[in-house]
mmCIF file of C-alpha atoms in Angstrom:
data_model
loop_
_atom_site.group_PDB
_atom_site.id
_atom_site.type_symbol
_atom_site.label_atom_id
_atom_site.label_comp_id
_atom_site.label_asym_id
_atom_site.label_seq_id
_atom_site.Cartn_x
_atom_site.Cartn_y
_atom_site.Cartn_z
ATOM 1 C CA MET A 1 7.021 -8.242 -15.752
ATOM 2 C CA SER A 2 3.392 -9.465 -16.854
ATOM 3 C CA VAL A 3 0.602 -7.275 -15.576
ATOM 4 C CA ARG A 4 -2.511 -8.464 -15.842
ATOM 5 C CA LYS A 5 -4.301 -5.430 -14.875
ATOM 6 C CA ILE A 6 -4.438 -2.017 -12.315
ATOM 7 C CA VAL A 7 -7.039 -1.565 -10.165
ATOM 8 C CA THR A 8 -7.799 2.358 -8.806
ATOM 9 C CA VAL A 9 -9.654 3.407 -5.668
ATOM 10 C CA VAL A 10 -10.508 6.543 -4.246
ATOM 11 C CA GLU A 11 -12.308 7.078 -1.551
ATOM 12 C CA GLU A 12 -13.701 10.749 -0.501
ATOM 13 C CA ILE A 13 -15.500 11.016 3.482
ATOM 14 C CA ARG A 14 -17.546 13.675 3.437
ATOM 15 C CA THR A 15 -18.828 13.090 6.881
ATOM 16 C CA GLU A 16 -18.123 11.102 9.633
ATOM 17 C CA GLY A 17 -19.327 10.376 13.482
ATOM 18 C CA GLY A 18 -22.880 12.458 11.931
ATOM 19 C CA ARG A 19 -20.706 15.499 11.677
ATOM 20 C CA GLU A 20 -19.770 17.200 8.416
ATOM 21 C CA VAL A 21 -15.545 16.552 7.763
ATOM 22 C CA ASN A 22 -14.374 19.861 7.450
ATOM 23 C CA ARG A 23 -12.011 18.995 4.030
ATOM 24 C CA SER A 24 -13.177 15.686 2.688
ATOM 25 C CA ALA A 25 -10.517 12.986 3.432
ATOM 26 C CA ARG A 26 -9.133 11.369 0.770
ATOM 27 C CA VAL A 27 -7.542 8.443 0.438
ATOM 28 C CA ALA A 28 -6.258 6.461 -3.136
ATOM 29 C CA VAL A 29 -5.411 2.542 -3.811
ATOM 30 C CA VAL A 30 -3.744 1.559 -6.972
ATOM 31 C CA ALA A 31 -2.898 -2.205 -7.065
ATOM 32 C CA ALA A 32 -1.024 -3.954 -9.776
ATOM 33 C CA VAL A 33 -2.079 -7.836 -10.594
ATOM 34 C CA ILE A 34 1.039 -9.286 -11.528
ATOM 35 C CA GLU A 35 2.103 -12.987 -12.320
ATOM 36 C CA ASN A 36 4.144 -14.195 -9.509
ATOM 37 C CA PRO A 37 7.464 -14.469 -10.866
ATOM 38 C CA TRP A 38 8.637 -17.229 -8.914
ATOM 39 C CA ALA A 39 5.563 -19.282 -9.614
ATOM 40 C CA GLY A 40 5.806 -22.671 -10.586
ATOM 41 C CA GLN A 41 9.758 -23.602 -9.786
ATOM 42 C CA GLY A 42 9.120 -24.731 -6.205
ATOM 43 C CA PHE A 43 11.360 -23.420 -3.443
ATOM 44 C CA VAL A 44 13.468 -20.518 -4.882
ATOM 45 C CA GLU A 45 16.064 -19.980 -2.043
ATOM 46 C CA ASP A 46 17.571 -16.664 -4.222
ATOM 47 C CA LEU A 47 15.010 -14.336 -4.864
ATOM 48 C CA SER A 48 17.662 -11.589 -5.578
ATOM 49 C CA PRO A 49 17.562 -12.503 -9.650
ATOM 50 C CA GLY A 50 13.501 -11.664 -9.157
ATOM 51 C CA ILE A 51 13.253 -8.750 -7.202
ATOM 52 C CA ASP A 52 16.400 -7.034 -9.508
ATOM 53 C CA ALA A 53 14.011 -8.148 -12.427
ATOM 54 C CA HIS A 54 10.599 -6.309 -10.832
ATOM 55 C CA ALA A 55 10.619 -4.218 -7.474
ATOM 56 C CA SER A 56 12.015 -0.751 -9.121
ATOM 57 C CA ASP A 57 9.627 -1.097 -12.346
ATOM 58 C CA LEU A 58 6.505 -2.044 -9.736
ATOM 59 C CA GLY A 59 7.852 1.364 -7.923
ATOM 60 C CA ALA A 60 7.908 3.738 -10.962
ATOM 61 C CA LEU A 61 4.597 2.382 -12.056
ATOM 62 C CA LEU A 62 2.790 2.451 -9.003
ATOM 63 C CA ALA A 63 3.972 5.244 -7.304
ATOM 64 C CA PRO A 64 2.710 8.102 -9.618
ATOM 65 C CA ALA A 65 -0.276 6.238 -10.570
ATOM 66 C CA VAL A 66 -1.350 6.698 -6.733
ATOM 67 C CA LEU A 67 -0.485 10.173 -6.682
ATOM 68 C CA ASP A 68 -2.124 11.366 -9.670
ATOM 69 C CA ALA A 69 -5.399 9.344 -7.971
ATOM 70 C CA LEU A 70 -5.214 11.457 -4.701
ATOM 71 C CA ASP A 71 -5.181 14.357 -6.719
ATOM 72 C CA ALA A 72 -3.881 15.971 -3.343
ATOM 73 C CA PRO A 73 -0.019 15.953 -1.670
ATOM 74 C CA ALA A 74 -0.014 13.182 -0.089
ATOM 75 C CA GLU A 75 0.309 12.580 4.073
ATOM 76 C CA ALA A 76 -0.278 9.662 5.142
ATOM 77 C CA TYR A 77 1.035 6.381 2.949
ATOM 78 C CA GLY A 78 1.238 1.917 2.909
ATOM 79 C CA LYS A 79 1.870 -0.992 0.754
ATOM 80 C CA ALA A 80 0.884 -4.394 0.359
ATOM 81 C CA ALA A 81 1.231 -7.519 -1.262
ATOM 82 C CA ILE A 82 -1.192 -10.503 -1.162
ATOM 83 C CA VAL A 83 0.035 -13.441 -2.557
ATOM 84 C CA GLY A 84 -2.285 -15.981 -4.409
ATOM 85 C CA LEU A 85 -2.368 -19.777 -2.788
ATOM 86 C CA ASP A 86 0.445 -21.228 -5.021
ATOM 87 C CA GLY A 87 2.284 -18.658 -3.800
ATOM 88 C CA GLU A 88 5.282 -17.854 -0.867
ATOM 89 C CA ILE A 89 4.547 -14.405 1.847
ATOM 90 C CA GLU A 90 7.876 -14.684 0.984
ATOM 91 C CA HIS A 91 7.205 -13.949 -2.775
ATOM 92 C CA GLY A 92 5.193 -10.460 -2.115
ATOM 93 C CA SER A 93 7.874 -9.136 1.358
ATOM 94 C CA ALA A 94 10.812 -10.142 -1.258
ATOM 95 C CA LEU A 95 9.343 -7.309 -4.027
ATOM 96 C CA ILE A 96 7.917 -4.643 -1.925
ATOM 97 C CA HIS A 97 10.595 -4.849 0.832
ATOM 98 C CA THR A 98 13.605 -3.112 -0.921
ATOM 99 C CA LEU A 99 14.288 0.282 -1.512
ATOM 100 C CA ARG A 100 14.304 0.036 -5.564
ATOM 101 C CA PHE A 101 10.398 -0.173 -4.874
ATOM 102 C CA GLY A 102 9.764 2.152 -1.983
ATOM 103 C CA ASP A 103 12.214 4.669 -2.942
ATOM 104 C CA HIS A 104 9.770 5.695 -6.018
ATOM 105 C CA PHE A 105 7.119 6.557 -3.502
ATOM 106 C CA ARG A 106 9.151 8.391 -1.206
ATOM 107 C CA LYS A 107 10.587 10.347 -3.301
ATOM 108 C CA ALA A 108 7.157 11.184 -5.324
ATOM 109 C CA ALA A 109 5.442 11.684 -2.031
ATOM 110 C CA ASN A 110 8.474 13.770 -0.549
ATOM 111 C CA ALA A 111 8.682 11.428 2.045
ATOM 112 C CA THR A 112 11.253 10.316 4.628
ATOM 113 C CA THR A 113 9.100 7.749 6.836
ATOM 114 C CA LEU A 114 9.493 3.685 6.132
ATOM 115 C CA LEU A 115 6.429 2.330 4.202
ATOM 116 C CA PRO A 116 4.375 0.348 6.346
ATOM 117 C CA ALA A 117 2.817 -2.464 5.116
ATOM 118 C CA VAL A 118 0.651 -5.503 5.289
ATOM 119 C CA GLU A 119 1.681 -9.016 3.135
ATOM 120 C CA LYS A 120 -0.972 -12.273 3.534
ATOM 121 C CA ARG A 121 -1.840 -14.692 0.953
ATOM 122 C CA GLY A 122 -5.155 -15.465 0.079
ATOM 123 C CA PRO A 123 -7.763 -16.529 -2.390
ATOM 124 C CA ALA A 124 -9.030 -14.346 -5.294
ATOM 125 C CA GLY A 125 -11.312 -11.651 -3.788
ATOM 126 C CA VAL A 126 -9.731 -11.858 -0.297
ATOM 127 C CA ALA A 127 -9.993 -8.369 1.769
ATOM 128 C CA PHE A 128 -6.666 -6.883 3.389
ATOM 129 C CA ASP A 129 -6.395 -3.307 4.904
ATOM 130 C CA ILE A 130 -3.384 -1.381 4.116
ATOM 131 C CA PRO A 131 -2.212 0.411 7.483
ATOM 132 C CA LEU A 132 -0.950 3.898 6.608
ATOM 133 C CA LYS A 133 0.813 6.589 8.780
ATOM 134 C CA HIS A 134 2.869 10.146 8.045
ATOM 135 C CA ILE A 135 4.940 10.317 5.417
ATOM 136 C CA THR A 136 7.355 12.249 7.461
ATOM 137 C CA ASP A 137 6.962 11.481 10.994
ATOM 138 C CA ALA A 138 5.418 8.149 12.118
ATOM 139 C CA THR A 139 4.712 9.296 15.627
ATOM 140 C CA ILE A 140 1.688 11.951 14.433
ATOM 141 C CA ARG A 141 -1.541 9.813 15.492
ATOM 142 C CA SER A 142 -3.584 11.877 13.422
ATOM 143 C CA HIS A 143 -2.569 9.737 10.437
ATOM 144 C CA HIS A 144 -2.513 6.190 11.812
ATOM 145 C CA GLN A 145 -5.315 4.162 9.618
ATOM 146 C CA THR A 146 -6.227 1.922 7.229
ATOM 147 C CA VAL A 147 -7.759 1.241 4.118
ATOM 148 C CA GLU A 148 -9.956 -1.892 3.125
ATOM 149 C CA VAL A 149 -9.031 -3.206 -0.424
ATOM 150 C CA ARG A 150 -10.828 -6.020 -2.431
ATOM 151 C CA ILE A 151 -9.960 -7.069 -6.015
ATOM 152 C CA SER A 152 -12.779 -9.382 -6.451
ATOM 153 C CA ASP A 153 -10.900 -11.730 -9.262
ATOM 154 C CA ALA A 154 -7.362 -11.592 -7.350
ATOM 155 C CA PRO A 155 -4.960 -12.587 -6.805
ATOM 156 C CA HIS A 156 -5.298 -15.697 -8.819
ATOM 157 C CA PRO A 157 -3.243 -18.871 -7.100
ATOM 158 C CA ASN A 158 0.233 -17.788 -9.691
ATOM 159 C CA GLU A 159 -0.208 -13.677 -8.892
ATOM 160 C CA ILE A 160 0.639 -11.485 -6.609
ATOM 161 C CA VAL A 161 -1.576 -7.806 -6.005
ATOM 162 C CA ILE A 162 1.075 -5.534 -5.521
ATOM 163 C CA ALA A 163 -0.220 -2.176 -4.106
ATOM 164 C CA LEU A 164 0.260 1.855 -2.668
ATOM 165 C CA ALA A 165 -1.828 3.583 -0.897
ATOM 166 C CA ALA A 166 -1.661 7.590 0.260
ATOM 167 C CA ALA A 167 -4.122 9.454 2.102
ATOM 168 C CA ALA A 168 -4.162 13.558 1.854
ATOM 169 C CA GLN A 169 -5.078 13.701 5.637
ATOM 170 C CA GLY A 170 -5.092 11.846 8.228
ATOM 171 C CA ARG A 171 -8.533 10.466 9.890
ATOM 172 C CA PRO A 172 -11.412 12.214 9.958
ATOM 173 C CA GLN A 173 -12.624 14.006 12.632
ATOM 174 C CA GLN A 174 -10.054 12.633 14.535
ATOM 175 C CA ARG A 175 -8.817 13.869 18.373
ATOM 176 C CA LEU A 176 -6.943 12.167 19.946
ATOM 177 C CA ALA A 177 -4.227 14.172 22.048
ATOM 178 C CA PRO A 178 -0.501 13.629 20.288
ATOM 179 C CA LEU A 179 1.733 11.123 21.253
ATOM 180 C CA SER A 180 3.900 13.745 23.314
ATOM 181 C CA THR A 181 1.235 13.818 25.992
ATOM 182 C CA GLU A 182 1.623 10.409 27.140
ATOM 183 C CA GLN A 183 5.764 10.281 27.674
#
């Protein structure tokens, strides 16, 4: 696996809606900018060898890094694959939509839910939103949120940005009623 760089972003929200947040809201993102393992090969029918060669290593690299950056227990999480213009969205999906990748994060965060994801193709500097959900109950509304990410020089046409995001809490100042009140 060829990693060009790792990018870490930590956001700490201290006020929201004109009021101080009771406990600062922390969100961390760690992204690896990697060479697309299928770049330059034309249409690849069987993506399995590339998945086997790279997905677990990416999960093992990113999961502890994002939790270290968060510096608090994760309550919400998500993932992303942003493919450069010479790749297919399926290339990014192949790397992140496998237990070989996601189980590293689930185990490290003591999570049980599926990781919400974004996949897209774009040029260097494309903005993307990583959706986050609660780590053990995807119906908890307070933890449905997104974090916007942009890496100015990535992905190059033959690269993929693979990212994990974690939040130490739900949305700051959340006040929606539980889903059960509408059922």
